[in-house]
Amino acid sequence: MLPRHARVVARLLERLPGVGERTAARYVLHLLSSEPALTTALARALEELHVRVRPCERCGNLAEVDPERVESPILCDICADPRRDGSLLCVVARVQDLSAIERSGAMRGRYFVLGKLVSPLEGVGPDDLPLERLRARIVEEGVREVIVATPPSVDGEATALLLARELAQTGAQVSRIASGVPHGSDLEFADQVTLGRAIAGRRTGGA
Amino acid sequence: MLPRHARVVARLLERLPGVGERTAARYVLHLLSSEPALTTALARALEELHVRVRPCERCGNLAEVDPERVESPILCDICADPRRDGSLLCVVARVQDLSAIERSGAMRGRYFVLGKLVSPLEGVGPDDLPLERLRARIVEEGVREVIVATPPSVDGEATALLLARELAQTGAQVSRIASGVPHGSDLEFADQVTLGRAIAGRRTGGA
C-alpha cells in the first residue's frame, strides 16, 4: 500500500492511455527511488506543456509557442515551411496519424487534422466536422489534391465518403490512401476484409 | 515529429520503466488532447512527491510526511502500527516486494528493506548491505524470527545465505520464503529450476 500522496500521483498517472494500477505504482516507485531532480524536471516540464505546445491554427497539428511572444496565427513547423507543396493537402483524423505519416516521409504537402470522425454510434454527424474550414483552405491555398488518410475503419471510411462528396465542388481531386496487406506481413494471417481490399485495390504494372 | 517542448516532456517520460519513444509520445499526445487541468494536477502532484513521500527511518518503506510538521523519526504506517507483531521481521530487497507481500495479507510482522542484494557482477558486496542496522533492530526490538523474502534469483539466494550466516549470533530464527511452482500455473510450463525446487522443498501432511 503506497502512502497517500504517492497514491494521488499514481491515480493521475492512471489517466494515461494503457496505464493501470500496477503500472502507475511502478512509475511512482521508480520516481521515488530515482534522483528527486528527475521528478522535479518532469513536474516543471508538464507545468508548461499546454502553454508551450498549442494547436496550429491552420491545420490542427501541434505547434511550439514561445510564451514570451505569442505570434498570431500560431503555425506549426509544417505550415510554416515554405518548401512544402501547398497544392497537396492530407486530411487525417488525429495528430498521431499526422505524425505516423510524417515518419514515412511519403507526404510532401501539408495537413488538415479533423479532430474527429463521423460516428453514428458516438453521435458525431457531418455537422460536427470542420468542413467549412477545410473547404476554405482548399480554395484559398489553391489545393489541387486532397488525400484522405482517415483510418480504414467503419468511421474512417464513412468520413472518407463524406469528404469525397462534400469536397467535390471545390474542384480539388479527392484521393484515398490505399488499404491492403501491410508490408512484411504474412498473407496467411491477414483478415478477410484486408485481403478483400488488397485484391479489390490491385494495381497493374507490377509496382 | 512533436514540437520541441513536447519532446522534452516525452524524453523525461522515457525515463520511466518500460516506457519507450512511442509510449512516451502517446502519453504526451494524450495529455495535450485532454483538459489542461489533468496535466497541471499531475505537475503539481509530482512537484511534491519527494517532499511528501519519504523513506521510513526504521524499515526503509515509504512514509507519508506532512511538510508542515516533519516528525522525527519518520515512520511508515506499518512501523507506526502497534498491532503489528514486533517479534516477526520480514527482510525484502525493495519497497515493491514489501508492497507485494502486504497485498498477500500473509505477513503480520514488520519489515526491513535492504535496498540492494549482494551481486558480484554489479560489485555489491556484503559490506554494502545495512547489516549493522538490521542486527541492531533485531536485538533492540526483540525479534524472534527473521523471514528472508529476497527473490529466488542468484543474487537473492546469495543474499539469503549471507543473512542466515550474519544473523546467526542474534539468536533470532532465520527462515526463507518457499520457492516452487506458483499457484494456478501449469506444471508443463514450469522451468527445471522451479520444478527442482518445488520437489526439493516438498512438505508432508498434504497441506
CSV table of C-alpha atoms in Angstrom, one decimal:
chain,number,residue,atom,x,y,z
A,1,MET,CA,0.0,0.0,0.0
A,2,LEU,CA,1.6,3.3,-1.1
A,3,PRO,CA,1.4,6.4,1.1
A,4,ARG,CA,-1.4,8.8,0.4
A,5,HIS,CA,0.4,11.3,-1.7
A,6,ALA,CA,2.1,8.5,-3.8
A,7,ARG,CA,-1.4,7.2,-4.4
A,8,VAL,CA,-2.5,10.7,-5.6
A,9,VAL,CA,0.3,10.7,-8.1
A,10,ALA,CA,-0.4,7.1,-9.2
A,11,ARG,CA,-4.1,7.8,-9.7
A,12,LEU,CA,-3.3,10.8,-12.0
A,13,LEU,CA,-0.8,8.6,-14.0
A,14,GLU,CA,-3.6,6.0,-14.4
A,15,ARG,CA,-5.3,8.6,-16.6
A,16,LEU,CA,-2.6,8.0,-19.2
A,17,PRO,CA,-3.6,5.5,-22.0
A,18,GLY,CA,-2.9,1.9,-21.2
A,19,VAL,CA,-1.7,2.6,-17.6
A,20,GLY,CA,-3.4,0.5,-15.0
A,21,GLU,CA,-3.0,0.4,-11.2
A,22,ARG,CA,0.1,-1.7,-11.3
A,23,THR,CA,2.0,0.3,-13.9
A,24,ALA,CA,1.1,3.6,-12.2
A,25,ALA,CA,2.5,2.3,-8.9
A,26,ARG,CA,5.6,1.1,-10.7
A,27,TYR,CA,6.1,4.6,-12.2
A,28,VAL,CA,5.7,6.2,-8.8
A,29,LEU,CA,8.1,3.8,-7.1
A,30,HIS,CA,10.6,4.3,-9.8
A,31,LEU,CA,10.4,8.1,-9.4
A,32,LEU,CA,10.8,7.8,-5.7
A,33,SER,CA,13.9,5.6,-5.9
A,34,SER,CA,15.5,7.9,-8.6
A,35,GLU,CA,17.1,11.3,-8.1
A,36,PRO,CA,14.5,13.9,-7.0
A,37,ALA,CA,15.8,16.0,-9.9
A,38,LEU,CA,14.1,13.7,-12.4
A,39,THR,CA,10.7,14.1,-10.8
A,40,THR,CA,11.2,17.9,-10.4
A,41,ALA,CA,12.2,18.2,-14.1
A,42,LEU,CA,9.1,16.2,-15.2
A,43,ALA,CA,6.9,18.3,-13.0
A,44,ARG,CA,8.2,21.6,-14.3
A,45,ALA,CA,8.1,20.4,-18.0
A,46,LEU,CA,4.5,19.2,-17.5
A,47,GLU,CA,3.5,22.5,-15.9
A,48,GLU,CA,4.5,24.3,-19.2
A,49,LEU,CA,3.2,21.7,-21.6
A,50,HIS,CA,-0.2,23.3,-22.5
A,51,VAL,CA,1.4,26.8,-22.6
A,52,ARG,CA,4.3,25.9,-24.9
A,53,VAL,CA,2.5,23.4,-27.1
A,54,ARG,CA,-0.6,24.7,-28.8
A,55,PRO,CA,-2.7,23.6,-31.8
A,56,CYS,CA,-1.6,25.1,-35.1
A,57,GLU,CA,-4.4,27.5,-36.1
A,58,ARG,CA,-4.2,26.5,-39.7
A,59,CYS,CA,-4.0,22.7,-39.7
A,60,GLY,CA,-4.6,21.5,-36.1
A,61,ASN,CA,-1.1,19.9,-35.8
A,62,LEU,CA,0.9,20.7,-32.6
A,63,ALA,CA,2.9,23.9,-32.6
A,64,GLU,CA,5.7,25.1,-30.4
A,65,VAL,CA,4.9,28.5,-28.9
A,66,ASP,CA,7.2,30.9,-27.1
A,67,PRO,CA,5.1,32.1,-24.1
A,68,GLU,CA,7.0,35.4,-24.1
A,69,ARG,CA,5.9,36.4,-27.6
A,70,VAL,CA,2.9,34.5,-29.0
A,71,GLU,CA,2.6,35.1,-32.7
A,72,SER,CA,-0.7,35.2,-34.5
A,73,PRO,CA,-1.7,33.0,-36.1
A,74,ILE,CA,0.0,30.1,-34.3
A,75,LEU,CA,1.6,28.0,-37.0
A,76,CYS,CA,3.2,24.5,-36.8
A,77,ASP,CA,6.6,23.7,-38.4
A,78,ILE,CA,4.9,22.1,-41.4
A,79,CYS,CA,2.5,25.0,-42.2
A,80,ALA,CA,5.4,27.5,-41.7
A,81,ASP,CA,7.7,25.6,-44.0
A,82,PRO,CA,7.7,27.2,-47.5
A,83,ARG,CA,9.2,24.1,-49.1
A,84,ARG,CA,6.0,22.1,-48.5
A,85,ASP,CA,3.8,21.6,-51.6
A,86,GLY,CA,0.8,23.8,-51.0
A,87,SER,CA,-1.2,22.1,-53.7
A,88,LEU,CA,-1.3,18.8,-51.8
A,89,LEU,CA,-3.4,18.5,-48.6
A,90,CYS,CA,-3.6,15.4,-46.5
A,91,VAL,CA,-6.6,15.0,-44.2
A,92,VAL,CA,-6.1,13.0,-41.0
A,93,ALA,CA,-8.3,12.2,-38.0
A,94,ARG,CA,-5.7,12.8,-35.3
A,95,VAL,CA,-2.3,14.4,-34.7
A,96,GLN,CA,-1.0,10.9,-34.0
A,97,ASP,CA,-1.9,9.9,-37.6
A,98,LEU,CA,-0.2,13.0,-38.9
A,99,SER,CA,3.0,12.0,-37.0
A,100,ALA,CA,2.8,8.5,-38.4
A,101,ILE,CA,2.6,9.8,-42.0
A,102,GLU,CA,5.4,12.3,-41.4
A,103,ARG,CA,7.6,9.4,-40.2
A,104,SER,CA,7.0,7.6,-43.5
A,105,GLY,CA,8.4,10.6,-45.3
A,106,ALA,CA,6.0,10.0,-48.2
A,107,MET,CA,4.0,13.2,-47.8
A,108,ARG,CA,5.5,16.4,-49.2
A,109,GLY,CA,2.3,18.5,-48.9
A,110,ARG,CA,0.5,20.0,-45.8
A,111,TYR,CA,-2.1,18.6,-43.4
A,112,PHE,CA,-5.6,19.1,-42.1
A,113,VAL,CA,-6.5,17.5,-38.7
A,114,LEU,CA,-10.2,16.8,-38.5
A,115,GLY,CA,-10.1,16.1,-34.8
A,116,LYS,CA,-12.9,13.5,-35.1
A,117,LEU,CA,-14.6,11.1,-37.5
A,118,VAL,CA,-18.3,10.8,-38.3
A,119,SER,CA,-19.6,8.2,-36.0
A,120,PRO,CA,-23.3,7.4,-35.7
A,121,LEU,CA,-22.6,5.3,-32.6
A,122,GLU,CA,-20.9,8.1,-30.8
A,123,GLY,CA,-23.4,10.7,-32.1
A,124,VAL,CA,-20.8,12.5,-34.3
A,125,GLY,CA,-22.5,13.7,-37.5
A,126,PRO,CA,-21.2,15.6,-40.6
A,127,ASP,CA,-22.1,18.9,-39.0
A,128,ASP,CA,-19.6,18.2,-36.2
A,129,LEU,CA,-16.6,18.1,-38.6
A,130,PRO,CA,-14.8,21.3,-39.6
A,131,LEU,CA,-15.9,21.0,-43.2
A,132,GLU,CA,-16.3,24.8,-43.8
A,133,ARG,CA,-12.7,25.5,-42.6
A,134,LEU,CA,-11.4,22.6,-44.8
A,135,ARG,CA,-13.2,23.9,-47.9
A,136,ALA,CA,-12.0,27.5,-47.2
A,137,ARG,CA,-8.4,26.2,-47.0
A,138,ILE,CA,-8.7,24.3,-50.2
A,139,VAL,CA,-10.0,27.3,-52.1
A,140,GLU,CA,-7.7,29.9,-50.5
A,141,GLU,CA,-4.5,27.9,-50.8
A,142,GLY,CA,-5.2,26.5,-54.3
A,143,VAL,CA,-5.1,22.9,-53.2
A,144,ARG,CA,-5.2,20.6,-56.2
A,145,GLU,CA,-5.3,17.2,-54.5
A,146,VAL,CA,-6.8,16.2,-51.1
A,147,ILE,CA,-5.5,12.9,-49.8
A,148,VAL,CA,-8.0,11.4,-47.3
A,149,ALA,CA,-5.9,9.5,-44.8
A,150,THR,CA,-8.6,8.6,-42.3
A,151,PRO,CA,-8.2,5.1,-40.9
A,152,PRO,CA,-9.6,2.0,-42.7
A,153,SER,CA,-12.3,1.6,-40.1
A,154,VAL,CA,-16.1,1.9,-40.4
A,155,ASP,CA,-16.0,5.5,-39.1
A,156,GLY,CA,-12.9,6.3,-41.1
A,157,GLU,CA,-14.5,5.0,-44.4
A,158,ALA,CA,-17.7,6.9,-43.7
A,159,THR,CA,-15.8,10.1,-43.1
A,160,ALA,CA,-13.8,9.5,-46.4
A,161,LEU,CA,-17.1,9.0,-48.3
A,162,LEU,CA,-18.5,12.2,-46.8
A,163,LEU,CA,-15.3,14.2,-47.7
A,164,ALA,CA,-15.4,12.9,-51.3
A,165,ARG,CA,-18.9,14.2,-51.6
A,166,GLU,CA,-18.6,17.4,-49.7
A,167,LEU,CA,-15.3,18.5,-51.3
A,168,ALA,CA,-16.5,17.7,-54.9
A,169,GLN,CA,-17.5,21.3,-55.6
A,170,THR,CA,-14.1,22.7,-54.6
A,171,GLY,CA,-12.6,21.4,-57.8
A,172,ALA,CA,-9.8,19.6,-56.0
A,173,GLN,CA,-9.2,15.9,-56.7
A,174,VAL,CA,-10.0,13.8,-53.7
A,175,SER,CA,-8.0,10.6,-53.3
A,176,ARG,CA,-7.9,7.9,-50.6
A,177,ILE,CA,-4.9,6.2,-49.1
A,178,ALA,CA,-4.6,2.5,-50.2
A,179,SER,CA,-5.8,-0.2,-47.9
A,180,GLY,CA,-4.4,-3.7,-48.2
A,181,VAL,CA,-1.9,-6.2,-46.8
A,182,PRO,CA,0.7,-4.4,-44.7
A,183,HIS,CA,4.4,-4.5,-45.7
A,184,GLY,CA,6.2,-7.5,-44.2
A,185,SER,CA,3.1,-9.3,-43.1
A,186,ASP,CA,2.0,-12.9,-43.8
A,187,LEU,CA,-1.0,-13.4,-46.2
A,188,GLU,CA,-1.9,-16.4,-44.1
A,189,PHE,CA,-2.7,-14.3,-41.1
A,190,ALA,CA,-4.3,-11.4,-42.9
A,191,ASP,CA,-8.1,-11.0,-42.1
A,192,GLN,CA,-10.7,-11.4,-44.8
A,193,VAL,CA,-11.6,-7.7,-45.1
A,194,THR,CA,-7.9,-6.7,-45.5
A,195,LEU,CA,-7.4,-9.4,-48.1
A,196,GLY,CA,-10.6,-8.4,-49.9
A,197,ARG,CA,-9.4,-4.8,-50.1
A,198,ALA,CA,-5.9,-5.8,-51.2
A,199,ILE,CA,-7.4,-7.7,-54.1
A,200,ALA,CA,-10.1,-5.1,-55.0
A,201,GLY,CA,-7.4,-2.3,-54.9
A,202,ARG,CA,-4.9,-4.3,-57.0
A,203,ARG,CA,-2.7,-2.4,-59.4
A,204,THR,CA,-1.4,-3.4,-62.8
A,205,GLY,CA,2.2,-2.9,-63.9
A,206,GLY,CA,3.9,-4.9,-61.1
A,207,ALA,CA,4.6,-1.9,-58.8
B,1,MET,CA,7.6,15.0,-35.1
B,2,LEU,CA,6.5,16.5,-31.9
B,3,PRO,CA,7.2,20.2,-31.1
B,4,ARG,CA,10.4,20.8,-29.1
B,5,HIS,CA,8.8,21.2,-25.6
B,6,ALA,CA,6.5,18.1,-26.2
B,7,ARG,CA,9.7,16.2,-27.0
B,8,VAL,CA,11.3,17.5,-23.7
B,9,VAL,CA,8.3,16.0,-21.8
B,10,ALA,CA,8.4,12.8,-23.8
B,11,ARG,CA,12.1,12.3,-23.1
B,12,LEU,CA,11.6,12.7,-19.4
B,13,LEU,CA,8.7,10.2,-19.5
B,14,GLU,CA,11.0,7.8,-21.3
B,15,ARG,CA,13.0,7.5,-18.1
B,16,LEU,CA,10.0,5.6,-16.6
B,17,PRO,CA,10.4,1.8,-16.6
B,18,GLY,CA,9.2,0.1,-19.8
B,19,VAL,CA,8.3,3.4,-21.5
B,20,GLY,CA,9.9,3.8,-25.0
B,21,GLU,CA,9.8,6.5,-27.5
B,22,ARG,CA,6.3,5.5,-28.9
B,23,THR,CA,4.7,5.2,-25.5
B,24,ALA,CA,6.1,8.5,-24.3
B,25,ALA,CA,4.8,10.3,-27.4
B,26,ARG,CA,1.4,8.6,-26.8
B,27,TYR,CA,1.3,9.9,-23.2
B,28,VAL,CA,2.2,13.4,-24.3
B,29,LEU,CA,-0.4,13.5,-27.1
B,30,HIS,CA,-3.0,12.2,-24.7
B,31,LEU,CA,-2.2,14.9,-22.2
B,32,LEU,CA,-2.3,17.6,-24.9
B,33,SER,CA,-5.7,16.4,-26.1
B,34,SER,CA,-7.1,16.2,-22.6
B,35,GLU,CA,-8.1,19.0,-20.3
B,36,PRO,CA,-5.1,21.1,-19.3
B,37,ALA,CA,-6.3,20.6,-15.7
B,38,LEU,CA,-5.1,17.0,-15.8
B,39,THR,CA,-1.6,17.9,-16.8
B,40,THR,CA,-1.5,20.7,-14.2
B,41,ALA,CA,-2.7,18.4,-11.4
B,42,LEU,CA,-0.1,15.8,-12.4
B,43,ALA,CA,2.7,18.5,-12.5
B,44,ARG,CA,1.7,19.8,-9.0
B,45,ALA,CA,1.4,16.3,-7.5
B,46,LEU,CA,4.9,15.4,-8.9
B,47,GLU,CA,6.4,18.6,-7.6
B,48,GLU,CA,5.5,17.5,-4.1
B,49,LEU,CA,6.3,13.7,-4.4
B,50,HIS,CA,9.7,13.6,-2.9
B,51,VAL,CA,8.7,16.1,-0.2
B,52,ARG,CA,5.6,14.3,1.0
B,53,VAL,CA,6.8,10.7,0.5
B,54,ARG,CA,10.0,9.8,2.3
B,55,PRO,CA,11.7,6.6,3.4
B,56,CYS,CA,10.7,5.3,6.8
B,57,GLU,CA,13.8,5.8,9.0
B,58,ARG,CA,13.2,2.4,10.7
B,59,CYS,CA,12.4,0.0,7.9
B,60,GLY,CA,13.0,1.8,4.5
B,61,ASN,CA,9.4,1.5,3.4
B,62,LEU,CA,7.7,4.7,2.1
B,63,ALA,CA,6.2,7.0,4.6
B,64,GLU,CA,3.8,9.9,4.2
B,65,VAL,CA,5.2,13.2,5.6
B,66,ASP,CA,3.3,16.4,6.3
B,67,PRO,CA,5.8,19.0,5.1
B,68,GLU,CA,4.4,21.5,7.7
B,69,ARG,CA,5.5,19.3,10.6
B,70,VAL,CA,8.1,16.7,10.0
B,71,GLU,CA,8.2,14.3,12.8
B,72,SER,CA,11.4,12.6,13.9
B,73,PRO,CA,12.0,9.7,13.3
B,74,ILE,CA,9.9,9.4,10.1
B,75,LEU,CA,7.9,6.2,10.4
B,76,CYS,CA,5.8,4.4,7.9
B,77,ASP,CA,2.2,3.2,8.6
B,78,ILE,CA,3.5,-0.3,9.3
B,79,CYS,CA,6.2,0.7,11.8
B,80,ALA,CA,3.7,3.0,13.5
B,81,ASP,CA,1.0,0.4,13.8
B,82,PRO,CA,1.1,-1.1,17.3
B,83,ARG,CA,-1.0,-4.1,16.2
B,84,ARG,CA,1.9,-5.4,14.1
B,85,ASP,CA,3.8,-8.4,15.6
B,86,GLY,CA,7.2,-6.9,16.6
B,87,SER,CA,8.7,-10.4,17.0
B,88,LEU,CA,8.4,-11.1,13.3
B,89,LEU,CA,10.7,-9.3,10.8
B,90,CYS,CA,10.5,-9.8,7.1
B,91,VAL,CA,13.6,-8.8,5.1
B,92,VAL,CA,13.0,-7.7,1.5
B,93,ALA,CA,15.1,-6.2,-1.3
B,94,ARG,CA,12.8,-3.4,-2.5
B,95,VAL,CA,9.8,-1.5,-1.4
B,96,GLN,CA,7.9,-3.1,-4.4
B,97,ASP,CA,8.5,-6.5,-2.8
B,98,LEU,CA,7.2,-5.2,0.5
B,99,SER,CA,4.0,-4.0,-1.2
B,100,ALA,CA,3.5,-7.3,-2.9
B,101,ILE,CA,3.8,-9.2,0.4
B,102,GLU,CA,1.4,-6.7,2.0
B,103,ARG,CA,-1.1,-7.4,-0.7
B,104,SER,CA,-1.0,-11.1,0.1
B,105,GLY,CA,-2.1,-10.3,3.7
B,106,ALA,CA,0.1,-13.2,4.9
B,107,MET,CA,2.6,-11.1,6.9
B,108,ARG,CA,1.5,-9.7,10.3
B,109,GLY,CA,5.0,-8.6,11.4
B,110,ARG,CA,7.2,-5.7,10.3
B,111,TYR,CA,9.7,-5.2,7.5
B,112,PHE,CA,13.3,-4.3,6.7
B,113,VAL,CA,14.1,-3.1,3.2
B,114,LEU,CA,17.7,-3.9,2.3
B,115,GLY,CA,17.7,-1.6,-0.7
B,116,LYS,CA,20.0,-3.9,-2.6
B,117,LEU,CA,21.2,-7.5,-3.0
B,118,VAL,CA,24.8,-8.8,-2.9
B,119,SER,CA,25.8,-9.1,-6.5
B,120,PRO,CA,29.4,-9.9,-7.5
B,121,LEU,CA,28.5,-8.9,-11.1
B,122,GLU,CA,27.4,-5.4,-10.1
B,123,GLY,CA,30.1,-5.1,-7.5
B,124,VAL,CA,27.8,-5.2,-4.5
B,125,GLY,CA,29.4,-7.0,-1.6
B,126,PRO,CA,28.3,-7.9,2.0
B,127,ASP,CA,29.7,-4.6,3.3
B,128,ASP,CA,27.3,-2.7,1.1
B,129,LEU,CA,24.2,-4.1,2.9
B,130,PRO,CA,22.9,-2.4,6.0
B,131,LEU,CA,23.7,-5.5,8.2
B,132,GLU,CA,24.6,-3.5,11.2
B,133,ARG,CA,21.3,-1.6,11.3
B,134,LEU,CA,19.4,-4.9,10.7
B,135,ARG,CA,21.2,-6.6,13.6
B,136,ALA,CA,20.6,-3.6,15.9
B,137,ARG,CA,16.9,-3.7,15.1
B,138,ILE,CA,16.7,-7.5,15.8
B,139,VAL,CA,18.3,-7.1,19.2
B,140,GLU,CA,16.5,-3.8,20.2
B,141,GLU,CA,13.1,-4.9,19.2
B,142,GLY,CA,13.4,-8.5,20.4
B,143,VAL,CA,12.7,-10.1,17.0
B,144,ARG,CA,12.3,-13.8,17.3
B,145,GLU,CA,12.0,-14.8,13.6
B,146,VAL,CA,13.5,-13.1,10.5
B,147,ILE,CA,11.8,-14.2,7.3
B,148,VAL,CA,14.1,-13.6,4.4
B,149,ALA,CA,11.9,-12.7,1.4
B,150,THR,CA,14.6,-11.8,-1.2
B,151,PRO,CA,13.8,-13.0,-4.7
B,152,PRO,CA,14.6,-16.6,-5.8
B,153,SER,CA,17.3,-15.3,-8.1
B,154,VAL,CA,21.1,-15.9,-7.9
B,155,ASP,CA,21.6,-12.6,-6.1
B,156,GLY,CA,18.6,-13.1,-3.9
B,157,GLU,CA,19.8,-16.6,-2.9
B,158,ALA,CA,23.3,-15.3,-2.2
B,159,THR,CA,21.9,-12.6,0.0
B,160,ALA,CA,19.7,-15.1,1.8
B,161,LEU,CA,22.7,-17.3,2.6
B,162,LEU,CA,24.6,-14.3,3.8
B,163,LEU,CA,21.8,-13.2,6.1
B,164,ALA,CA,21.4,-16.7,7.5
B,165,ARG,CA,25.1,-16.6,8.4
B,166,GLU,CA,25.4,-13.0,9.6
B,167,LEU,CA,22.2,-13.1,11.7
B,168,ALA,CA,23.0,-16.4,13.5
B,169,GLN,CA,24.5,-14.7,16.5
B,170,THR,CA,21.4,-12.5,17.1
B,171,GLY,CA,19.6,-15.6,18.4
B,172,ALA,CA,16.6,-15.0,16.1
B,173,GLN,CA,15.5,-17.8,13.9
B,174,VAL,CA,16.2,-17.1,10.2
B,175,SER,CA,13.7,-18.6,7.7
B,176,ARG,CA,13.4,-18.3,4.0
B,177,ILE,CA,10.2,-18.0,1.9
B,178,ALA,CA,9.3,-21.1,-0.1
B,179,SER,CA,10.2,-21.3,-3.7
B,180,GLY,CA,8.2,-23.6,-6.0
B,181,VAL,CA,5.5,-23.9,-8.6
B,182,PRO,CA,3.3,-20.7,-8.4
B,183,HIS,CA,-0.4,-21.0,-7.6
B,184,GLY,CA,-2.6,-21.6,-10.7
B,185,SER,CA,0.3,-22.4,-13.0
B,186,ASP,CA,0.7,-25.4,-15.3
B,187,LEU,CA,3.5,-27.9,-14.3
B,188,GLU,CA,4.1,-28.5,-18.0
B,189,PHE,CA,5.3,-24.9,-18.5
B,190,ALA,CA,7.3,-24.6,-15.2
B,191,ASP,CA,11.1,-24.3,-15.8
B,192,GLN,CA,13.5,-27.0,-14.5
B,193,VAL,CA,14.9,-25.0,-11.6
B,194,THR,CA,11.4,-24.1,-10.3
B,195,LEU,CA,10.3,-27.8,-10.5
B,196,GLY,CA,13.5,-28.9,-8.9
B,197,ARG,CA,12.9,-26.5,-6.0
B,198,ALA,CA,9.2,-27.5,-5.7
B,199,ILE,CA,10.3,-31.1,-5.3
B,200,ALA,CA,13.2,-30.4,-3.0
B,201,GLY,CA,11.0,-28.2,-0.8
B,202,ARG,CA,8.1,-30.7,-0.7
B,203,ARG,CA,6.2,-30.9,2.5
B,204,THR,CA,4.5,-33.9,4.1
B,205,GLY,CA,1.0,-33.9,5.5
B,206,GLY,CA,-0.9,-32.9,2.3
B,207,ALA,CA,-1.0,-29.1,3.1
